[in-house]
Every structure is written in C-alpha cells, then in structure tokens.
Amino acid sequence: MGSNLCNPLTEAVIGYIRKAVMADAAKVAVSLHPDDLGEIKAGSGLPPLVVLRSGIKKSNPAIALINTDGNLVGLAGVVPTFDPLVGVVWMLSTTELSEVNITEFVRLSARWLSQINTTYPILYNLVDERNTRHIRFLRCLGFTGFKRREKHGV
C-alpha cells in the first residue's frame, strides 16, 4: 500500500460483489493480508478460518469481493447488534486486494455502506490502533470518532 490510501495504485478494480458462502472463508483464510491477520490476532486470537466463518454466519449481509480476474479477494459484512439500528461493519482481505485501484475501491465501498445505512443508520468498526492501513481506509469512508479501548480483544 502507498502512503495515501485514497490515491490509486493500479488500474485493477473490484469486478463485483456477491453473497458470501461458507466455502469463501477457507479461500480467504489461506491468503489473508498480514494486516488482517494482525487484526484477528489482536481482536480474538482465534484461527482466521473460525473468525471468517463466524463473520459470514453472523452478518446480515455478508459479501464476497471479487476482482476483475474473477478471484475472491475479501469478505465483508455487517453484524447486527442488540439495537436493530446499529451494525458492526467488518472486512478481511487477501493480499490480492492490495492490487486494486484504491480510489475506486473506496468509492465502491462508500456506495455499499450508503446502502447498508438504510438498514443500519449507525455503523461502527473495531480496529487495532496499530493498523494504520485500516484506520486510513475507515477515514476515507467517512468514519469518525475513533476512541481507544484499553480492554478489547486478547
């Protein structure tokens, strides 16, 4: 990734999204981006496959990100909370996601979040403070109000 996540790096973009299926979890788990693996270790310490399957199962919706070559490059979703207006948005990706046009990916992600906001007017995300790549991405999407939690995860 470059220093400015909002600038394009290559010409490849996400080809399409589709509903995620459980088999997608295994495909993403074996080639997770190191930053995403770090998020999993910091947040739960569970094996990536367990976390990805849980994310797919608990999310409404759960989506698969497919690049222009037809390869699965990530999974994302929104986990409902006890409050029906609040959702926890998440995304975990493979190293191939680093090859997409980041500006276009941010635009597509923002459009998806806009659609999700009709169901969940309040969205939030938990991110490891060491993961500056994810924090920059969230800021590009318009997330604000980052707060430090002392006791979250392992």
XYZ file of N, CA, C and O in Angstrom:
616
model
N 0.837 -1.175 0.000
C 0.000 0.000 0.000
C 0.885 1.241 0.000
O 1.901 1.266 0.656
N 0.422 2.267 -0.633
C 1.141 3.524 -0.609
C 0.838 4.295 0.666
O 0.063 3.864 1.506
N 1.465 5.445 0.788
C 1.273 6.233 1.999
C -0.107 6.875 2.056
O -0.614 7.152 3.117
N -0.732 7.140 0.907
C -2.066 7.726 0.909
C -3.050 6.718 0.358
O -3.119 6.485 -0.833
N -3.827 6.130 1.239
C -4.755 5.074 0.871
C -5.800 5.539 -0.131
O -6.364 4.738 -0.853
N -6.089 6.817 -0.201
C -7.133 7.317 -1.080
C -6.655 7.556 -2.507
O -7.435 7.935 -3.362
N -5.379 7.359 -2.805
C -4.863 7.556 -4.152
C -4.771 6.228 -4.895
O -4.468 5.200 -4.304
N -5.014 6.234 -6.216
C -4.949 4.992 -6.982
C -3.524 4.455 -7.069
O -2.574 5.210 -7.159
N -3.412 3.114 -7.035
C -2.102 2.470 -7.162
C -1.987 1.682 -8.458
O -0.929 1.591 -9.040
N -3.074 1.072 -8.902
C -3.063 0.303 -10.150
C -4.394 0.517 -10.853
O -5.269 1.194 -10.335
N -4.549 -0.091 -11.988
C -5.793 0.071 -12.743
C -6.841 -0.992 -12.430
O -7.977 -0.868 -12.815
N -6.470 -2.078 -11.761
C -7.438 -3.127 -11.456
C -8.433 -2.631 -10.411
O -8.082 -1.924 -9.494
N -9.698 -2.997 -10.575
C -10.725 -2.648 -9.596
C -11.509 -3.909 -9.237
O -11.351 -4.950 -9.846
N -12.362 -3.771 -8.232
C -13.227 -4.881 -7.869
C -14.177 -5.126 -9.033
O -14.825 -4.201 -9.526
N -14.276 -6.372 -9.475
C -15.165 -6.718 -10.570
C -16.613 -6.709 -10.126
O -17.467 -6.146 -10.785
N -16.892 -7.344 -8.983
C -18.254 -7.373 -8.470
C -18.263 -7.906 -7.042
O -17.244 -8.383 -6.535
N -19.419 -7.784 -6.413
C -19.623 -8.407 -5.110
C -20.766 -9.398 -5.247
O -21.606 -9.267 -6.134
N -20.756 -10.394 -4.387
C -21.840 -11.370 -4.358
C -22.039 -11.792 -2.917
O -21.231 -11.462 -2.054
N -23.094 -12.527 -2.680
C -23.346 -13.039 -1.342
C -22.218 -14.007 -0.970
O -21.823 -14.860 -1.772
N -21.689 -13.859 0.233
C -20.626 -14.758 0.705
C -21.222 -16.113 1.086
O -22.345 -16.194 1.586
N -20.449 -17.155 0.829
C -20.814 -18.509 1.244
C -19.692 -19.053 2.122
O -18.568 -18.552 2.084
N -19.996 -20.073 2.911
C -19.020 -20.606 3.865
C -17.720 -21.040 3.198
O -16.652 -20.885 3.775
N -17.786 -21.578 1.989
C -16.572 -22.015 1.291
C -15.612 -20.847 1.046
O -14.394 -21.046 0.952
N -16.127 -19.632 0.983
C -15.278 -18.451 0.782
C -14.319 -18.246 1.957
O -13.214 -17.750 1.775
N -14.742 -18.613 3.150
C -13.920 -18.403 4.340
C -12.574 -19.106 4.211
O -11.531 -18.528 4.528
N -12.589 -20.344 3.755
C -11.338 -21.106 3.618
C -10.427 -20.487 2.571
O -9.204 -20.433 2.757
N -10.997 -19.993 1.487
C -10.194 -19.390 0.427
C -9.511 -18.107 0.895
O -8.360 -17.852 0.562
N -10.218 -17.301 1.673
C -9.637 -16.053 2.163
C -8.642 -16.333 3.289
O -7.584 -15.701 3.370
N -8.958 -17.287 4.143
C -8.111 -17.578 5.316
C -6.683 -17.945 4.930
O -5.740 -17.572 5.633
N -6.494 -18.637 3.824
C -5.150 -19.109 3.452
C -4.271 -18.013 2.854
O -3.057 -18.194 2.755
N -4.868 -16.892 2.459
C -4.045 -15.824 1.865
C -4.389 -14.453 2.447
O -4.372 -13.452 1.729
N -4.678 -14.432 3.737
C -5.012 -13.174 4.404
C -3.872 -12.162 4.305
O -2.700 -12.531 4.398
N -4.237 -10.920 4.140
C -3.258 -9.836 4.192
C -2.671 -9.813 5.608
O -3.408 -10.022 6.581
N -1.373 -9.578 5.763
C -0.764 -9.556 7.107
C -1.459 -8.595 8.081
O -1.591 -8.913 9.274
N -1.940 -7.452 7.597
C -2.655 -6.515 8.478
C -3.949 -7.133 8.999
O -4.337 -6.922 10.149
N -4.625 -7.888 8.146
C -5.871 -8.530 8.561
C -5.605 -9.672 9.533
O -6.362 -9.864 10.486
N -4.544 -10.408 9.298
C -4.154 -11.455 10.241
C -3.839 -10.836 11.599
O -4.244 -11.359 12.642
N -3.167 -9.698 11.597
C -2.883 -8.986 12.840
C -4.149 -8.538 13.558
O -4.230 -8.605 14.787
N -5.144 -8.091 12.790
C -6.432 -7.697 13.378
C -7.079 -8.881 14.097
O -7.605 -8.744 15.194
N -7.043 -10.038 13.454
C -7.642 -11.233 14.044
C -6.910 -11.620 15.325
O -7.530 -11.910 16.349
N -5.585 -11.607 15.267
C -4.797 -11.962 16.460
C -5.061 -11.000 17.607
O -5.204 -11.405 18.750
N -5.130 -9.701 17.302
C -5.352 -8.695 18.340
C -6.778 -8.744 18.886
O -6.999 -8.536 20.074
N -7.738 -9.022 18.014
C -9.138 -8.962 18.421
C -9.663 -10.185 19.120
O -10.455 -10.083 20.053
N -9.227 -11.367 18.676
C -9.798 -12.576 19.274
C -8.765 -13.654 19.564
O -8.980 -14.478 20.438
N -7.697 -13.692 18.779
C -6.714 -14.754 18.933
C -7.177 -16.077 18.342
O -6.457 -17.067 18.404
N -8.365 -16.110 17.765
C -8.900 -17.339 17.173
C -8.282 -17.578 15.790
O -7.799 -16.640 15.150
N -8.327 -18.807 15.302
C -7.834 -19.071 13.948
C -8.640 -18.277 12.910
O -9.859 -18.111 13.055
N -7.975 -17.780 11.863
C -8.668 -16.983 10.843
C -9.900 -17.670 10.259
O -10.925 -17.008 10.055
N -9.826 -18.964 10.011
C -10.974 -19.662 9.424
C -12.194 -19.580 10.346
O -13.317 -19.361 9.886
N -11.979 -19.714 11.639
C -13.078 -19.628 12.609
C -13.691 -18.226 12.587
O -14.915 -18.062 12.571
N -12.842 -17.210 12.559
C -13.312 -15.825 12.557
C -14.088 -15.524 11.274
O -15.167 -14.907 11.314
N -13.572 -15.952 10.134
C -14.240 -15.688 8.864
C -15.591 -16.408 8.777
O -16.588 -15.823 8.345
N -15.635 -17.655 9.192
C -16.914 -18.386 9.180
C -17.925 -17.730 10.106
O -19.102 -17.613 9.777
N -17.461 -17.306 11.268
C -18.347 -16.634 12.213
C -18.869 -15.321 11.625
O -20.052 -14.988 11.754
N -17.981 -14.572 10.963
C -18.390 -13.324 10.335
C -19.470 -13.543 9.289
O -20.454 -12.805 9.227
N -19.299 -14.559 8.457
C -20.300 -14.868 7.427
C -21.618 -15.267 8.081
O -22.687 -14.789 7.697
N -21.540 -16.127 9.079
C -22.749 -16.643 9.732
C -23.536 -15.541 10.447
O -24.761 -15.492 10.376
N -22.832 -14.643 11.137
C -23.496 -13.624 11.955
C -23.925 -12.396 11.172
O -24.738 -11.609 11.653
N -23.380 -12.206 9.982
C -23.621 -10.968 9.236
C -24.939 -10.971 8.479
O -25.399 -11.996 8.000
N -25.481 -9.775 8.364
C -26.648 -9.542 7.534
C -26.494 -8.155 6.906
O -26.834 -7.171 7.532
N -25.896 -8.085 5.730
C -25.458 -9.158 4.848
C -23.979 -9.501 5.044
O -23.246 -8.783 5.722
N -23.556 -10.594 4.391
C -22.138 -10.945 4.251
C -21.864 -11.007 2.760
O -22.625 -11.621 2.005
N -20.787 -10.353 2.327
C -20.495 -10.285 0.894
C -19.082 -10.770 0.595
O -18.198 -10.712 1.446
N -18.903 -11.236 -0.634
C -17.596 -11.634 -1.148
C -17.170 -10.592 -2.179
O -17.975 -10.159 -3.005
N -15.906 -10.187 -2.104
C -15.339 -9.209 -3.036
C -14.568 -9.967 -4.106
O -13.621 -10.697 -3.793
N -14.949 -9.782 -5.345
C -14.340 -10.497 -6.470
C -13.630 -9.479 -7.360
O -14.224 -8.474 -7.748
N -12.353 -9.752 -7.696
C -11.641 -8.787 -8.542
C -11.968 -8.998 -10.012
O -12.740 -9.891 -10.382
N -11.387 -8.188 -10.876
C -11.704 -8.248 -12.305
C -11.207 -9.537 -12.970
O -11.649 -9.868 -14.059
N -10.306 -10.255 -12.299
C -9.855 -11.554 -12.809
C -10.740 -12.694 -12.330
O -10.485 -13.851 -12.638
N -11.759 -12.376 -11.524
C -12.661 -13.394 -11.009
C -12.189 -14.050 -9.718
O -12.764 -15.041 -9.288
N -11.147 -13.489 -9.102
C -10.608 -14.070 -7.871
C -11.257 -13.450 -6.635
O -11.460 -12.233 -6.582
N -11.518 -14.276 -5.664
C -12.023 -13.819 -4.374
C -10.898 -13.095 -3.653
O -9.835 -13.673 -3.416
N -11.111 -11.812 -3.302
C -10.048 -11.025 -2.673
C -10.430 -10.512 -1.287
O -9.619 -9.861 -0.631
N -11.630 -10.825 -0.833
C -12.007 -10.395 0.511
C -13.433 -10.740 0.846
O -14.235 -11.112 -0.022
N -13.725 -10.617 2.125
C -15.073 -10.809 2.648
C -15.411 -9.613 3.521
O -14.526 -9.029 4.152
N -16.670 -9.266 3.559
C -17.115 -8.151 4.387
C -18.542 -8.425 4.830
O -19.224 -9.297 4.283
N -18.971 -7.660 5.808
C -20.339 -7.818 6.255
C -20.688 -6.837 7.349
O -19.874 -5.995 7.743
N -21.906 -6.966 7.812
C -22.393 -6.169 8.927
C -23.042 -7.121 9.919
O -23.971 -7.850 9.569
N -22.534 -7.110 11.142
C -23.094 -7.935 12.207
C -24.092 -7.074 12.979
O -23.721 -6.018 13.504
N -25.356 -7.520 13.030
C -26.346 -6.774 13.806
C -26.000 -6.796 15.293
O -25.354 -7.717 15.780
N -26.436 -5.778 16.011
C -26.242 -5.710 17.459
C -27.593 -5.863 18.144
O -28.621 -6.057 17.482
N -27.593 -5.737 19.462
C -28.854 -5.809 20.208
C -29.810 -4.689 19.801
O -31.016 -4.803 19.937
N -29.271 -3.599 19.298
C -30.074 -2.484 18.812
C -30.256 -2.662 17.306
O -29.269 -2.674 16.552
N -31.484 -2.812 16.814
C -31.695 -3.075 15.376
C -31.231 -1.951 14.455
O -31.142 -2.157 13.252
N -30.920 -0.784 15.001
C -30.449 0.332 14.179
C -28.934 0.394 14.081
O -28.386 1.221 13.357
N -28.238 -0.492 14.816
C -26.777 -0.437 14.911
C -26.169 -1.713 14.339
O -26.603 -2.825 14.654
N -25.145 -1.546 13.500
C -24.430 -2.684 12.942
C -22.927 -2.496 13.060
O -22.424 -1.372 13.057
N -22.229 -3.618 13.176
C -20.765 -3.607 13.224
C -20.264 -4.054 11.857
O -20.454 -5.201 11.451
N -19.656 -3.130 11.136
C -19.155 -3.420 9.793
C -17.743 -4.005 9.903
O -16.971 -3.619 10.770
N -17.429 -4.970 9.045
C -16.111 -5.601 9.059
C -15.699 -5.961 7.637
O -16.539 -6.089 6.746
N -14.399 -6.124 7.450
C -13.859 -6.590 6.182
C -12.500 -7.223 6.445
O -11.693 -6.688 7.201
N -12.274 -8.364 5.837
C -10.966 -9.022 5.876
C -10.608 -9.391 4.445
O -11.454 -9.857 3.686
N -9.341 -9.160 4.077
C -8.967 -9.320 2.670
C -7.712 -10.155 2.496
O -6.951 -10.372 3.432
N -7.514 -10.566 1.262
C -6.302 -11.279 0.882
C -5.257 -10.252 0.436
O -5.552 -9.072 0.277
N -4.060 -10.744 0.195
C -3.003 -9.856 -0.291
C -3.341 -9.296 -1.677
O -2.868 -8.230 -2.042
N -4.192 -9.994 -2.447
C -4.575 -9.523 -3.787
C -5.362 -8.227 -3.759
O -5.378 -7.494 -4.749
N -6.037 -7.929 -2.648
C -6.799 -6.685 -2.587
C -5.878 -5.477 -2.697
O -6.281 -4.424 -3.179
N -4.628 -5.634 -2.293
C -3.659 -4.529 -2.390
C -3.387 -4.115 -3.829
O -2.824 -3.052 -4.076
N -3.781 -4.943 -4.789
C -3.509 -4.673 -6.192
C -4.629 -3.893 -6.888
O -4.500 -3.554 -8.053
N -5.721 -3.619 -6.191
C -6.823 -2.913 -6.844
C -6.604 -1.409 -6.797
O -5.817 -0.902 -6.006
N -7.336 -0.706 -7.639
C -7.324 0.756 -7.639
C -8.017 1.202 -6.354
O -9.223 1.019 -6.194
N -7.262 1.767 -5.443
C -7.772 2.090 -4.115
C -8.839 3.178 -4.174
O -9.844 3.106 -3.464
N -8.666 4.172 -5.036
C -9.669 5.226 -5.139
C -11.011 4.639 -5.540
O -12.046 4.948 -4.938
N -11.009 3.792 -6.546
C -12.257 3.159 -6.991
C -12.812 2.232 -5.914
O -14.017 2.180 -5.690
N -11.947 1.516 -5.219
C -12.404 0.626 -4.159
C -13.062 1.413 -3.021
O -14.095 0.999 -2.489
N -12.498 2.544 -2.674
C -13.105 3.395 -1.638
C -14.477 3.872 -2.109
O -15.446 3.861 -1.347
N -14.591 4.282 -3.382
C -15.885 4.728 -3.921
C -16.926 3.606 -3.855
O -18.060 3.827 -3.441
N -16.544 2.416 -4.296
C -17.469 1.279 -4.258
C -17.853 0.929 -2.819
O -19.019 0.636 -2.533
N -16.882 0.964 -1.922
C -17.147 0.673 -0.515
C -18.096 1.704 0.076
O -19.009 1.356 0.840
N -17.900 2.958 -0.269
C -18.769 4.026 0.237
C -20.200 3.843 -0.265
O -21.156 4.053 0.490
N -20.348 3.439 -1.523
C -21.701 3.179 -2.059
C -22.362 2.028 -1.325
O -23.551 2.085 -0.997
N -21.603 0.955 -1.066
C -22.144 -0.193 -0.330
C -22.554 0.229 1.073
O -23.644 -0.108 1.543
N -21.700 1.000 1.748
C -22.030 1.469 3.096
C -23.268 2.359 3.086
O -24.088 2.315 4.009
N -23.431 3.166 2.046
C -24.610 4.014 1.937
C -25.875 3.165 1.870
O -26.883 3.487 2.499
N -25.820 2.069 1.129
C -26.962 1.150 1.060
C -27.202 0.488 2.416
O -28.341 0.350 2.856
N -26.124 0.082 3.074
C -26.230 -0.565 4.379
C -26.818 0.390 5.410
O -27.579 -0.011 6.294
N -26.504 1.680 5.273
C -27.012 2.682 6.217
C -28.531 2.801 6.217
O -29.114 3.309 7.166
N -29.184 2.335 5.163
C -30.648 2.368 5.166
C -31.208 1.339 6.149
O -32.280 1.540 6.708
N -30.490 0.252 6.374
C -30.889 -0.761 7.352
C -30.308 -0.466 8.722
O -30.976 -0.628 9.746
N -29.043 -0.055 8.731
C -28.332 0.251 9.973
C -27.878 1.711 9.934
O -26.794 2.008 9.427
N -28.691 2.631 10.476
C -28.298 4.043 10.446
C -27.027 4.341 11.239
O -26.366 5.339 10.987
N -26.690 3.465 12.174
C -25.466 3.641 12.956
C -24.549 2.458 12.684
O -24.905 1.305 12.950
N -23.372 2.750 12.146
C -22.370 1.723 11.868
C -21.105 2.037 12.642
O -20.719 3.193 12.769
N -20.464 0.979 13.128
C -19.146 1.183 13.726
C -18.264 -0.004 13.415
O -18.709 -1.016 12.883
N -16.982 0.151 13.726
C -15.982 -0.862 13.448
C -14.985 -0.859 14.591
O -14.704 0.192 15.164
N -14.458 -2.011 14.903
C -13.382 -2.125 15.878
C -12.097 -2.381 15.107
O -12.055 -3.275 14.256
N -11.062 -1.602 15.388
C -9.805 -1.729 14.653
C -8.645 -1.627 15.635
O -8.689 -0.840 16.578
N -7.624 -2.426 15.412
C -6.413 -2.362 16.214
C -5.713 -1.040 15.911
O -5.475 -0.705 14.752
N -5.378 -0.282 16.955
C -4.783 1.040 16.751
C -3.450 0.986 16.014
O -3.019 1.975 15.430
N -2.798 -0.155 15.990
C -1.534 -0.295 15.253
C -1.755 -0.442 13.752
O -0.823 -0.330 12.966
N -2.996 -0.704 13.358
C -3.307 -0.954 11.962
C -3.662 0.356 11.251
O -4.819 0.652 10.983
N -2.641 1.111 10.936
C -2.850 2.419 10.313
C -3.474 2.300 8.922
O -4.202 3.192 8.488
N -3.223 1.194 8.229
C -3.820 0.962 6.910
C -5.349 0.929 7.026
O -6.057 1.578 6.254
N -5.857 0.197 7.986
C -7.305 0.109 8.157
C -7.898 1.418 8.651
O -8.992 1.812 8.218
N -7.189 2.097 9.531
C -7.689 3.370 10.042
C -7.788 4.389 8.910
O -8.790 5.109 8.792
N -6.784 4.438 8.031
C -6.840 5.350 6.867
C -8.026 5.005 5.970
O -8.744 5.889 5.487
N -8.248 3.701 5.737
C -9.366 3.259 4.908
C -10.697 3.694 5.526
O -11.562 4.242 4.846
N -10.849 3.481 6.824
C -12.087 3.881 7.507
C -12.294 5.392 7.426
O -13.418 5.860 7.213
N -11.239 6.149 7.570
C -11.347 7.618 7.454
C -11.754 8.021 6.037
O -12.560 8.939 5.857
N -11.200 7.357 5.021
C -11.588 7.640 3.634
C -13.080 7.379 3.421
O -13.719 8.032 2.602
N -13.634 6.415 4.167
C -15.057 6.089 4.062
C -15.938 7.015 4.890
O -17.154 6.900 4.854
N -15.321 7.904 5.644
C -16.089 8.863 6.417
C -16.291 8.513 7.881
O -17.013 9.210 8.592
N -15.678 7.428 8.346
C -15.794 7.088 9.764
C -15.034 8.118 10.591
O -13.952 8.563 10.209
N -15.615 8.486 11.715
C -15.013 9.463 12.617
C -15.197 8.975 14.054
O -15.810 7.937 14.293
N -14.695 9.755 14.993
C -14.921 9.445 16.403
C -14.131 8.254 16.905
O -14.624 7.484 17.727
N -12.921 8.074 16.413
C -12.090 6.958 16.846
C -11.773 7.102 18.337
O -11.343 8.160 18.781
N -12.015 6.048 19.088
C -11.754 6.061 20.528
C -10.934 4.833 20.892
O -11.124 3.751 20.344
N -10.043 5.034 21.829
C -9.183 3.933 22.297
C -9.891 3.162 23.391
O -10.440 3.739 24.305
N -9.869 1.831 23.281
C -10.404 0.941 24.313
C -9.241 0.171 24.893
O -8.510 -0.494 24.169
N -9.092 0.231 26.182
C -7.984 -0.466 26.852
C -8.139 -1.983 26.807
O -7.200 -2.695 26.584
N -9.331 -2.473 27.047
C -9.525 -3.912 27.237
C -10.451 -4.498 26.183
O -11.551 -4.921 26.476
N -10.006 -4.522 24.947
C -10.776 -5.208 23.903
C -9.858 -6.197 23.233
O -8.728 -5.892 22.898
N -10.333 -7.381 23.018
C -9.524 -8.407 22.352
C -8.631 -9.133 23.334
O -8.902 -9.186 24.519
N -7.554 -9.705 22.793
C -6.655 -10.513 23.619
C -5.389 -9.752 23.949
O -5.046 -8.781 23.357
